[in-house]
mmCIF file of N, CA and C in Angstrom:
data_model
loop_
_atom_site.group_PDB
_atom_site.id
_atom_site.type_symbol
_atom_site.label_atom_id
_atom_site.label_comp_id
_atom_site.label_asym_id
_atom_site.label_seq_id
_atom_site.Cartn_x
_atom_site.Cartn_y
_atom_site.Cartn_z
ATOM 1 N N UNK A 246 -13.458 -5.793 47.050
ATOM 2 C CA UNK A 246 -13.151 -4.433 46.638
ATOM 3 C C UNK A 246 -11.857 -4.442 45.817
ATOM 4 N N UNK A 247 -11.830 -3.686 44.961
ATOM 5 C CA UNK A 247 -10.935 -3.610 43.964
ATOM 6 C C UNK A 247 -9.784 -2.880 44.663
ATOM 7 N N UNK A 248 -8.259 -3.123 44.405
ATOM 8 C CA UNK A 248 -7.096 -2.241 44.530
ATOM 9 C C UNK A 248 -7.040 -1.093 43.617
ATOM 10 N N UNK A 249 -6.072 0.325 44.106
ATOM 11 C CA UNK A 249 -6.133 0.859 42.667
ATOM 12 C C UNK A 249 -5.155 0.830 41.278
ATOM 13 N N UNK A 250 -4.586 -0.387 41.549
ATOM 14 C CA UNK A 250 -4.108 -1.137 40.582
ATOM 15 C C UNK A 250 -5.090 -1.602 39.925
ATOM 16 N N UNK A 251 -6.024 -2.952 40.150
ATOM 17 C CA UNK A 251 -6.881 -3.476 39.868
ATOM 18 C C UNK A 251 -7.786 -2.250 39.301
ATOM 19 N N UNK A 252 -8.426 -1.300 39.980
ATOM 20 C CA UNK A 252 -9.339 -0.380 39.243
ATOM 21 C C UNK A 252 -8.401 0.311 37.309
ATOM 22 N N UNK A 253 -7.448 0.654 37.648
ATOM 23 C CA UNK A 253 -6.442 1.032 37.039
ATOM 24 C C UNK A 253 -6.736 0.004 35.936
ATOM 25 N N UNK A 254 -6.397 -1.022 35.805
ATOM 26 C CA UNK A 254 -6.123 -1.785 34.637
ATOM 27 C C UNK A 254 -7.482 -2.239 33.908
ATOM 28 N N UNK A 255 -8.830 -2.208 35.093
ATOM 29 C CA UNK A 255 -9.973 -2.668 34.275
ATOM 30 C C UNK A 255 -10.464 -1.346 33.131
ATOM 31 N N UNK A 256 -10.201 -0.656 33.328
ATOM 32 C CA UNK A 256 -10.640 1.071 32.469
ATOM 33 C C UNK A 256 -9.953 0.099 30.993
ATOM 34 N N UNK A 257 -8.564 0.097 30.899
ATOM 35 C CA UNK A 257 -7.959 0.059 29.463
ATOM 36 C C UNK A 257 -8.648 -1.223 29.153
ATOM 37 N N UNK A 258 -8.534 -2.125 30.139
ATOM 38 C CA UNK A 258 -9.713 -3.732 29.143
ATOM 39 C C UNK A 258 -11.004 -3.311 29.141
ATOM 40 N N UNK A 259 -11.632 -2.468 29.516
ATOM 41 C CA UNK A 259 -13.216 -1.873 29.512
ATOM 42 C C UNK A 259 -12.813 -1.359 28.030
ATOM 43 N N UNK A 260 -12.393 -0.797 27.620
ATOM 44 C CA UNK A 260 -11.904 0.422 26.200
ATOM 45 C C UNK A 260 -11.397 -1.022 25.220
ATOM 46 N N UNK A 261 -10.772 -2.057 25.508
ATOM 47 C CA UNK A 261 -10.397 -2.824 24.442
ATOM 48 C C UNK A 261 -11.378 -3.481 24.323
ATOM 49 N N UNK A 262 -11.967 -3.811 25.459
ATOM 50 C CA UNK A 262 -13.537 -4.585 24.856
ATOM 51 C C UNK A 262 -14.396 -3.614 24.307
ATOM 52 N N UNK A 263 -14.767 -3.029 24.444
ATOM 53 C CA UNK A 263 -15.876 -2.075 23.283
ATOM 54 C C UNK A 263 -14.884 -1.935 22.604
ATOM 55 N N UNK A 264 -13.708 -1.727 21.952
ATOM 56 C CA UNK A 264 -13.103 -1.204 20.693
ATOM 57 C C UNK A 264 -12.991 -2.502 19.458
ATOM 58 N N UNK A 265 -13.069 -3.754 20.485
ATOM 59 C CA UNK A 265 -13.149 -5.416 20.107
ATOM 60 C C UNK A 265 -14.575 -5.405 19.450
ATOM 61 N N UNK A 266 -16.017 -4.995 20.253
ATOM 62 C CA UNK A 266 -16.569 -4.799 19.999
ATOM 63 C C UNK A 266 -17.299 -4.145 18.754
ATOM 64 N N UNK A 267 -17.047 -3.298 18.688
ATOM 65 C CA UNK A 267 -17.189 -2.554 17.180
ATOM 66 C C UNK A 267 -16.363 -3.368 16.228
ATOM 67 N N UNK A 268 -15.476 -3.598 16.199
ATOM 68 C CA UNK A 268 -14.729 -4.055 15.531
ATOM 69 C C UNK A 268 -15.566 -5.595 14.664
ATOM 70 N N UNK A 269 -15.798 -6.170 15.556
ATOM 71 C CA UNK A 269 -16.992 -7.234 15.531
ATOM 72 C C UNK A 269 -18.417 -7.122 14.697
ATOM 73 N N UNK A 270 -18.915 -5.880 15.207
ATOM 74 C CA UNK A 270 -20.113 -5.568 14.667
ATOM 75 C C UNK A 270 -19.646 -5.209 13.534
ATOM 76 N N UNK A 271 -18.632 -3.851 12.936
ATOM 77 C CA UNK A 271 -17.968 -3.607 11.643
ATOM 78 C C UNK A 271 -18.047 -4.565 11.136
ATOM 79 N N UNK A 272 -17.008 -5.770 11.244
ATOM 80 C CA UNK A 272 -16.494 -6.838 10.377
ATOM 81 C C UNK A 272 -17.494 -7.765 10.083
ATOM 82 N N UNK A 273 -18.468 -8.150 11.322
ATOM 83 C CA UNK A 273 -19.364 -8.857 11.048
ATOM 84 C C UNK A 273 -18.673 -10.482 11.625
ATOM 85 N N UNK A 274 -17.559 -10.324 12.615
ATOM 86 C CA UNK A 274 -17.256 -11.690 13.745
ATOM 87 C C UNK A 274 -18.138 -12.291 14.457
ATOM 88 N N UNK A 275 -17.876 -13.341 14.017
ATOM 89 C CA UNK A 275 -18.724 -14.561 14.999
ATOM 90 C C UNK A 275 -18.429 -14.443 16.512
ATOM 91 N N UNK A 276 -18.794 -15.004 17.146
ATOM 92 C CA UNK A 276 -18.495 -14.750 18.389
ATOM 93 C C UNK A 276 -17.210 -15.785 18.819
ATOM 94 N N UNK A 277 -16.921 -16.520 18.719
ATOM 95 C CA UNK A 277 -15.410 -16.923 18.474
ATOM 96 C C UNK A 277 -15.085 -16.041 17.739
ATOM 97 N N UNK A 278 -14.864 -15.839 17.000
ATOM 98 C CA UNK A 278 -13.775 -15.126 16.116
ATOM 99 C C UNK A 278 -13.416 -13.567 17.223
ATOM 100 N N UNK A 279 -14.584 -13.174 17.822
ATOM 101 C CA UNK A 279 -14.498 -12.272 18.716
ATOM 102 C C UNK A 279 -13.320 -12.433 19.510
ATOM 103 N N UNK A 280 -14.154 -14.004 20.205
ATOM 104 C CA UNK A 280 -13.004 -14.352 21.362
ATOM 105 C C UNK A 280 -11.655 -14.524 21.363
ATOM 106 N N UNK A 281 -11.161 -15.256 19.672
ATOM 107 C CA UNK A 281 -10.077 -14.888 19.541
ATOM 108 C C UNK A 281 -9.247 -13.948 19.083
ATOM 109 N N UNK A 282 -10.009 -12.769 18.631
ATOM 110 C CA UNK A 282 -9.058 -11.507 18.360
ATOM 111 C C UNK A 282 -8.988 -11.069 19.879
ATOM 112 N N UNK A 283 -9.741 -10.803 21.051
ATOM 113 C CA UNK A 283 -9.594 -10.883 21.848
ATOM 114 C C UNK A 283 -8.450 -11.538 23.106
ATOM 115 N N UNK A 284 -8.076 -12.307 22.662
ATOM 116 C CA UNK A 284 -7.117 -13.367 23.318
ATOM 117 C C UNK A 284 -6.055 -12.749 22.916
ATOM 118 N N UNK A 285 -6.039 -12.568 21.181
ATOM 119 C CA UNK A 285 -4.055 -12.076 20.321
ATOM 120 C C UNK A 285 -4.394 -10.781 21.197
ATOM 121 N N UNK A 286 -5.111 -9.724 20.963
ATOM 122 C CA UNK A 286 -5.304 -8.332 21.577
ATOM 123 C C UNK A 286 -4.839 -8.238 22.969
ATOM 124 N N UNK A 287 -5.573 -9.137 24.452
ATOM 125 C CA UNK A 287 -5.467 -8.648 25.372
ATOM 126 C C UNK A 287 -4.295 -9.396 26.032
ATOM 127 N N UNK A 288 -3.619 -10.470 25.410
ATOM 128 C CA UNK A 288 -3.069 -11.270 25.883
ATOM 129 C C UNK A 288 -1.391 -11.604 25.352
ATOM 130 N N UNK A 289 -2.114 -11.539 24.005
ATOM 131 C CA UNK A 289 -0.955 -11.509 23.215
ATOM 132 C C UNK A 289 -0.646 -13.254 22.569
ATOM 133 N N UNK A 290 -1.728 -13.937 23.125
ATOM 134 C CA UNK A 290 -1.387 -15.471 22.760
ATOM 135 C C UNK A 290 -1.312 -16.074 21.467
ATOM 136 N N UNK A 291 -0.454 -17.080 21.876
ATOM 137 C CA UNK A 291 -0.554 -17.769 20.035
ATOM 138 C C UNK A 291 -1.750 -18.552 19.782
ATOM 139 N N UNK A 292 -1.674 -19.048 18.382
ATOM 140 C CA UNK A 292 -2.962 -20.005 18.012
ATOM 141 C C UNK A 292 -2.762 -21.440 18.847
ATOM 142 N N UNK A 293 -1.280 -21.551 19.215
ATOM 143 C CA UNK A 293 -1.364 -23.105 20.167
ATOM 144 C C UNK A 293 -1.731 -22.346 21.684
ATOM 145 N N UNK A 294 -1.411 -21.055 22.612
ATOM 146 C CA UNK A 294 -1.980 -20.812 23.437
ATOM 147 C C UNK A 294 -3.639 -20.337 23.572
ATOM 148 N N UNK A 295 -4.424 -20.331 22.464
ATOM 149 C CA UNK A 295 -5.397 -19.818 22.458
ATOM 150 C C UNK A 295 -6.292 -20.976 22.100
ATOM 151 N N UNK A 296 -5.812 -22.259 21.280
ATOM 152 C CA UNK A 296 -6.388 -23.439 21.248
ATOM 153 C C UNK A 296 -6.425 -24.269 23.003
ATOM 154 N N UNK A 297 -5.244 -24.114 23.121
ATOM 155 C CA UNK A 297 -5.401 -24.533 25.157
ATOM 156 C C UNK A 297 -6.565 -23.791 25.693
ATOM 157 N N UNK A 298 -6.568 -22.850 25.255
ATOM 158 C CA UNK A 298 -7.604 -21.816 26.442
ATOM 159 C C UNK A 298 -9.435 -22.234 25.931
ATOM 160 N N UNK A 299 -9.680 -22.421 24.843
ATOM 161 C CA UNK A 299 -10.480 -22.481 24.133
ATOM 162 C C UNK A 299 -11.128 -24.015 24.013
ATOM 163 N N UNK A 300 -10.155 -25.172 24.085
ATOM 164 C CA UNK A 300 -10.244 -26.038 23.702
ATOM 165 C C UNK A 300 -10.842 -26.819 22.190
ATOM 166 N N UNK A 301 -9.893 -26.062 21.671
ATOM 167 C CA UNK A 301 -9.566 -26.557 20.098
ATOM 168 C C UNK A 301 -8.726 -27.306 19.819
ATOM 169 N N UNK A 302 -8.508 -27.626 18.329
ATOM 170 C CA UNK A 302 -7.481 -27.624 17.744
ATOM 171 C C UNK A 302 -6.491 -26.211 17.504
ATOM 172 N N UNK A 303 -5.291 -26.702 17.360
ATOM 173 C CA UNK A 303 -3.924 -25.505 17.229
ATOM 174 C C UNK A 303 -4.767 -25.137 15.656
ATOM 175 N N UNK A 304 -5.002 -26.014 14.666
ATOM 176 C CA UNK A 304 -5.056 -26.014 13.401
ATOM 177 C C UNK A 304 -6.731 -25.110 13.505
ATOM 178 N N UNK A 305 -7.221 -25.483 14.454
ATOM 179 C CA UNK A 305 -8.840 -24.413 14.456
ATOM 180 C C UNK A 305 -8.800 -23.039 14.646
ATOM 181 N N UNK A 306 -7.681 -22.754 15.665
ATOM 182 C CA UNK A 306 -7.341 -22.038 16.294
ATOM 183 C C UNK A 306 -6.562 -20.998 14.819
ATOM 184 N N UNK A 307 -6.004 -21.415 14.076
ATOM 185 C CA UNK A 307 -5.492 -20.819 13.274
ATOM 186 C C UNK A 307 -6.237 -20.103 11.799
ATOM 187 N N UNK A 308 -7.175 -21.535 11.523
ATOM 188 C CA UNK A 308 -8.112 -20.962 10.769
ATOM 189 C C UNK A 308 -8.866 -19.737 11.348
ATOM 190 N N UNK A 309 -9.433 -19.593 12.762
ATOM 191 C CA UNK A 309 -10.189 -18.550 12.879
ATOM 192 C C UNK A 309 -9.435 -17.508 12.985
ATOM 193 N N UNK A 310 -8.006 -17.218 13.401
ATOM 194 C CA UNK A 310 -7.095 -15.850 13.023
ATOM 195 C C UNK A 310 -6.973 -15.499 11.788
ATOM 196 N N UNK A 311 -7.160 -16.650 10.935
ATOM 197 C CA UNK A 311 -6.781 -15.956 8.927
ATOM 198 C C UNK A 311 -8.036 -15.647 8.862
ATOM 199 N N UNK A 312 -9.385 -16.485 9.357
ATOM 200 C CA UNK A 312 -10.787 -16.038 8.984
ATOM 201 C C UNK A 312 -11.001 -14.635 9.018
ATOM 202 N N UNK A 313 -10.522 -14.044 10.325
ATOM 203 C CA UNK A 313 -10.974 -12.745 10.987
ATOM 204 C C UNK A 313 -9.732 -12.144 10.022
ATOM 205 N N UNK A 314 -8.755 -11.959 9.743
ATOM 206 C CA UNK A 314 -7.575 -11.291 8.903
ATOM 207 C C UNK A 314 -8.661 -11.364 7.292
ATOM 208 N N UNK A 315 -8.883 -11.845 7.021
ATOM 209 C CA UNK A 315 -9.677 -11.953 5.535
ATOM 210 C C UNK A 315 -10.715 -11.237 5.619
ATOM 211 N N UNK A 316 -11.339 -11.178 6.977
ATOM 212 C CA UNK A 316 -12.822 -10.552 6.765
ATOM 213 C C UNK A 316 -12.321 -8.992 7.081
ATOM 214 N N UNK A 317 -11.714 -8.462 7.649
ATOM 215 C CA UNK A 317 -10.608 -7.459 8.327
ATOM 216 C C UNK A 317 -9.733 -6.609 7.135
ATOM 217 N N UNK A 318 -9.413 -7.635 6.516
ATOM 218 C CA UNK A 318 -8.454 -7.180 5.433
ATOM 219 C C UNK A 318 -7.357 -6.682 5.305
ATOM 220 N N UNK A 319 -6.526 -8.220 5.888
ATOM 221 C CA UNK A 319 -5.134 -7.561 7.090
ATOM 222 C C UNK A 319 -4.467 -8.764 6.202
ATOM 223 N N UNK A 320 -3.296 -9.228 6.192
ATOM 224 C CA UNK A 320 -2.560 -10.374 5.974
ATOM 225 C C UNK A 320 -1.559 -10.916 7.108
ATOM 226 N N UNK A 321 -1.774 -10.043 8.119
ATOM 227 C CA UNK A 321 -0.854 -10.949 9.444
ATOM 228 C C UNK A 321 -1.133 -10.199 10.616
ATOM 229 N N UNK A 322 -1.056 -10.844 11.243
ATOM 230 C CA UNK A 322 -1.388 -10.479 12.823
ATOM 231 C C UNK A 322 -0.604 -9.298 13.251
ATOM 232 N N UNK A 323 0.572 -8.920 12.986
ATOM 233 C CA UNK A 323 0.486 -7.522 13.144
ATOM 234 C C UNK A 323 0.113 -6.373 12.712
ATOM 235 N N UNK A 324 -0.607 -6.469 11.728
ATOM 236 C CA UNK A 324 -1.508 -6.067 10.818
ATOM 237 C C UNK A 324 -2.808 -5.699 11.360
ATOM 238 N N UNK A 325 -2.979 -7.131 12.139
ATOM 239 C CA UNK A 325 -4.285 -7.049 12.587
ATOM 240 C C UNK A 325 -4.446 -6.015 14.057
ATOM 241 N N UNK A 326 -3.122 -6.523 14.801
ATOM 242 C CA UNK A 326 -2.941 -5.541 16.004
ATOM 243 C C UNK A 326 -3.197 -4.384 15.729
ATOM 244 N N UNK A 327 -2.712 -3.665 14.613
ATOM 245 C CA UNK A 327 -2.794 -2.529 14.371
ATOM 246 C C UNK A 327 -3.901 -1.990 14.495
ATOM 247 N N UNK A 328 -4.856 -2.758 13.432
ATOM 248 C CA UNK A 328 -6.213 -2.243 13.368
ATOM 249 C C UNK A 328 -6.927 -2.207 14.614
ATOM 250 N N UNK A 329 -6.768 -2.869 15.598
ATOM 251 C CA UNK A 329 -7.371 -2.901 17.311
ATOM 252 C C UNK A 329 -6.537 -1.573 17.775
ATOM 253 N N UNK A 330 -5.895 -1.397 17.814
ATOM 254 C CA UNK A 330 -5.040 -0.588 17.665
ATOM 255 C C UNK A 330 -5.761 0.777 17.307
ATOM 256 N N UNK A 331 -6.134 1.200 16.696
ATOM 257 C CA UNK A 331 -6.562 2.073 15.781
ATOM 258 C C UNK A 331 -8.086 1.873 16.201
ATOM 259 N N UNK A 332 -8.459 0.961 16.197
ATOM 260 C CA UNK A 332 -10.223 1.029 16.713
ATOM 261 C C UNK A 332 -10.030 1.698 18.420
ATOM 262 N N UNK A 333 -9.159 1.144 18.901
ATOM 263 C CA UNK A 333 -8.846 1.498 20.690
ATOM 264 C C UNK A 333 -8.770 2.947 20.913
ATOM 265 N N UNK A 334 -7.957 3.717 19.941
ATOM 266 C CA UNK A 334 -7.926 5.065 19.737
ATOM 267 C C UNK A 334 -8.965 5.999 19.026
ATOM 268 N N UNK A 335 -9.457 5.253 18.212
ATOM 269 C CA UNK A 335 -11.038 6.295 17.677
ATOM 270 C C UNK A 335 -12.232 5.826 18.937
ATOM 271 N N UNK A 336 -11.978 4.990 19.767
ATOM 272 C CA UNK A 336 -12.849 4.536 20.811
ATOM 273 C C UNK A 336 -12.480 5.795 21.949
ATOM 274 N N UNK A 337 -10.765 6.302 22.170
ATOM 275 C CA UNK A 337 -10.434 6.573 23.443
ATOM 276 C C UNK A 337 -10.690 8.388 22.775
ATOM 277 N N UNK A 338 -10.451 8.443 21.476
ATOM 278 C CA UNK A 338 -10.574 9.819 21.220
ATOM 279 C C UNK A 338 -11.826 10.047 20.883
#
C-alpha cells in the first residue's frame, strides 16, 4: 500500500509521463529517445548519468539528447526542459 507521500508524488510522474508521451508521438521519438528525455525530465541526469542507467556509451548517450533537440527544435537542454515544461501544463490545464 502506498503512503500519502508516495500517492502524492505518483499523480505529477503520471502527468510527466503522458506529457513525455505526446511529446513523443508529436515529435515522432524513438523509444529511447523517449527514455532519455525522460531521465533529463524526471531526474534531471546527465548524458554520463543516463549512459550508466541505460548502458551506453556517454558519447551515445549524447547523440540521442541533440537527436531529440533537432527533432524538437530546441538547441540545449534547457530549452528542451522548457518544452516538457510547457507540454506538462497544456496536459495539467
Amino acid at each position: 500500500m502506498l503512503t500519502s507521500a508516495e500517492r502524492g508524488h505518483q499523480a505529477p510522474m503520471s502527468a510527466l509521463n503522458e506529457a513525455i508521451g505526446q511529446l513523443a508521438l508529436r515529435y515522432k521519438l524513438t523509444n529511447r529517445e523517449t527514455e532519455i528525455i525522460y531521465l533529463l525530465a524526471a531526474h534531471g541526469y546527465s548524458n554520463k548519468e543516463i549512459a550508466a542507467r541505460r548502458f551506453i556509451s556517454e558519447k551515445t548517450a549524447k547523440h540521442h539528447t541533440e537527436k531529440i533537440m533537432q527533432k524538437i527544435g530546441t538547441n540545449s537542454t534547457r530549452k528542451l526542459l522548457s518544452v516538457i515544461i510547457g507540454a506538462l501544463a497544456e496536459d495539467v490545464g
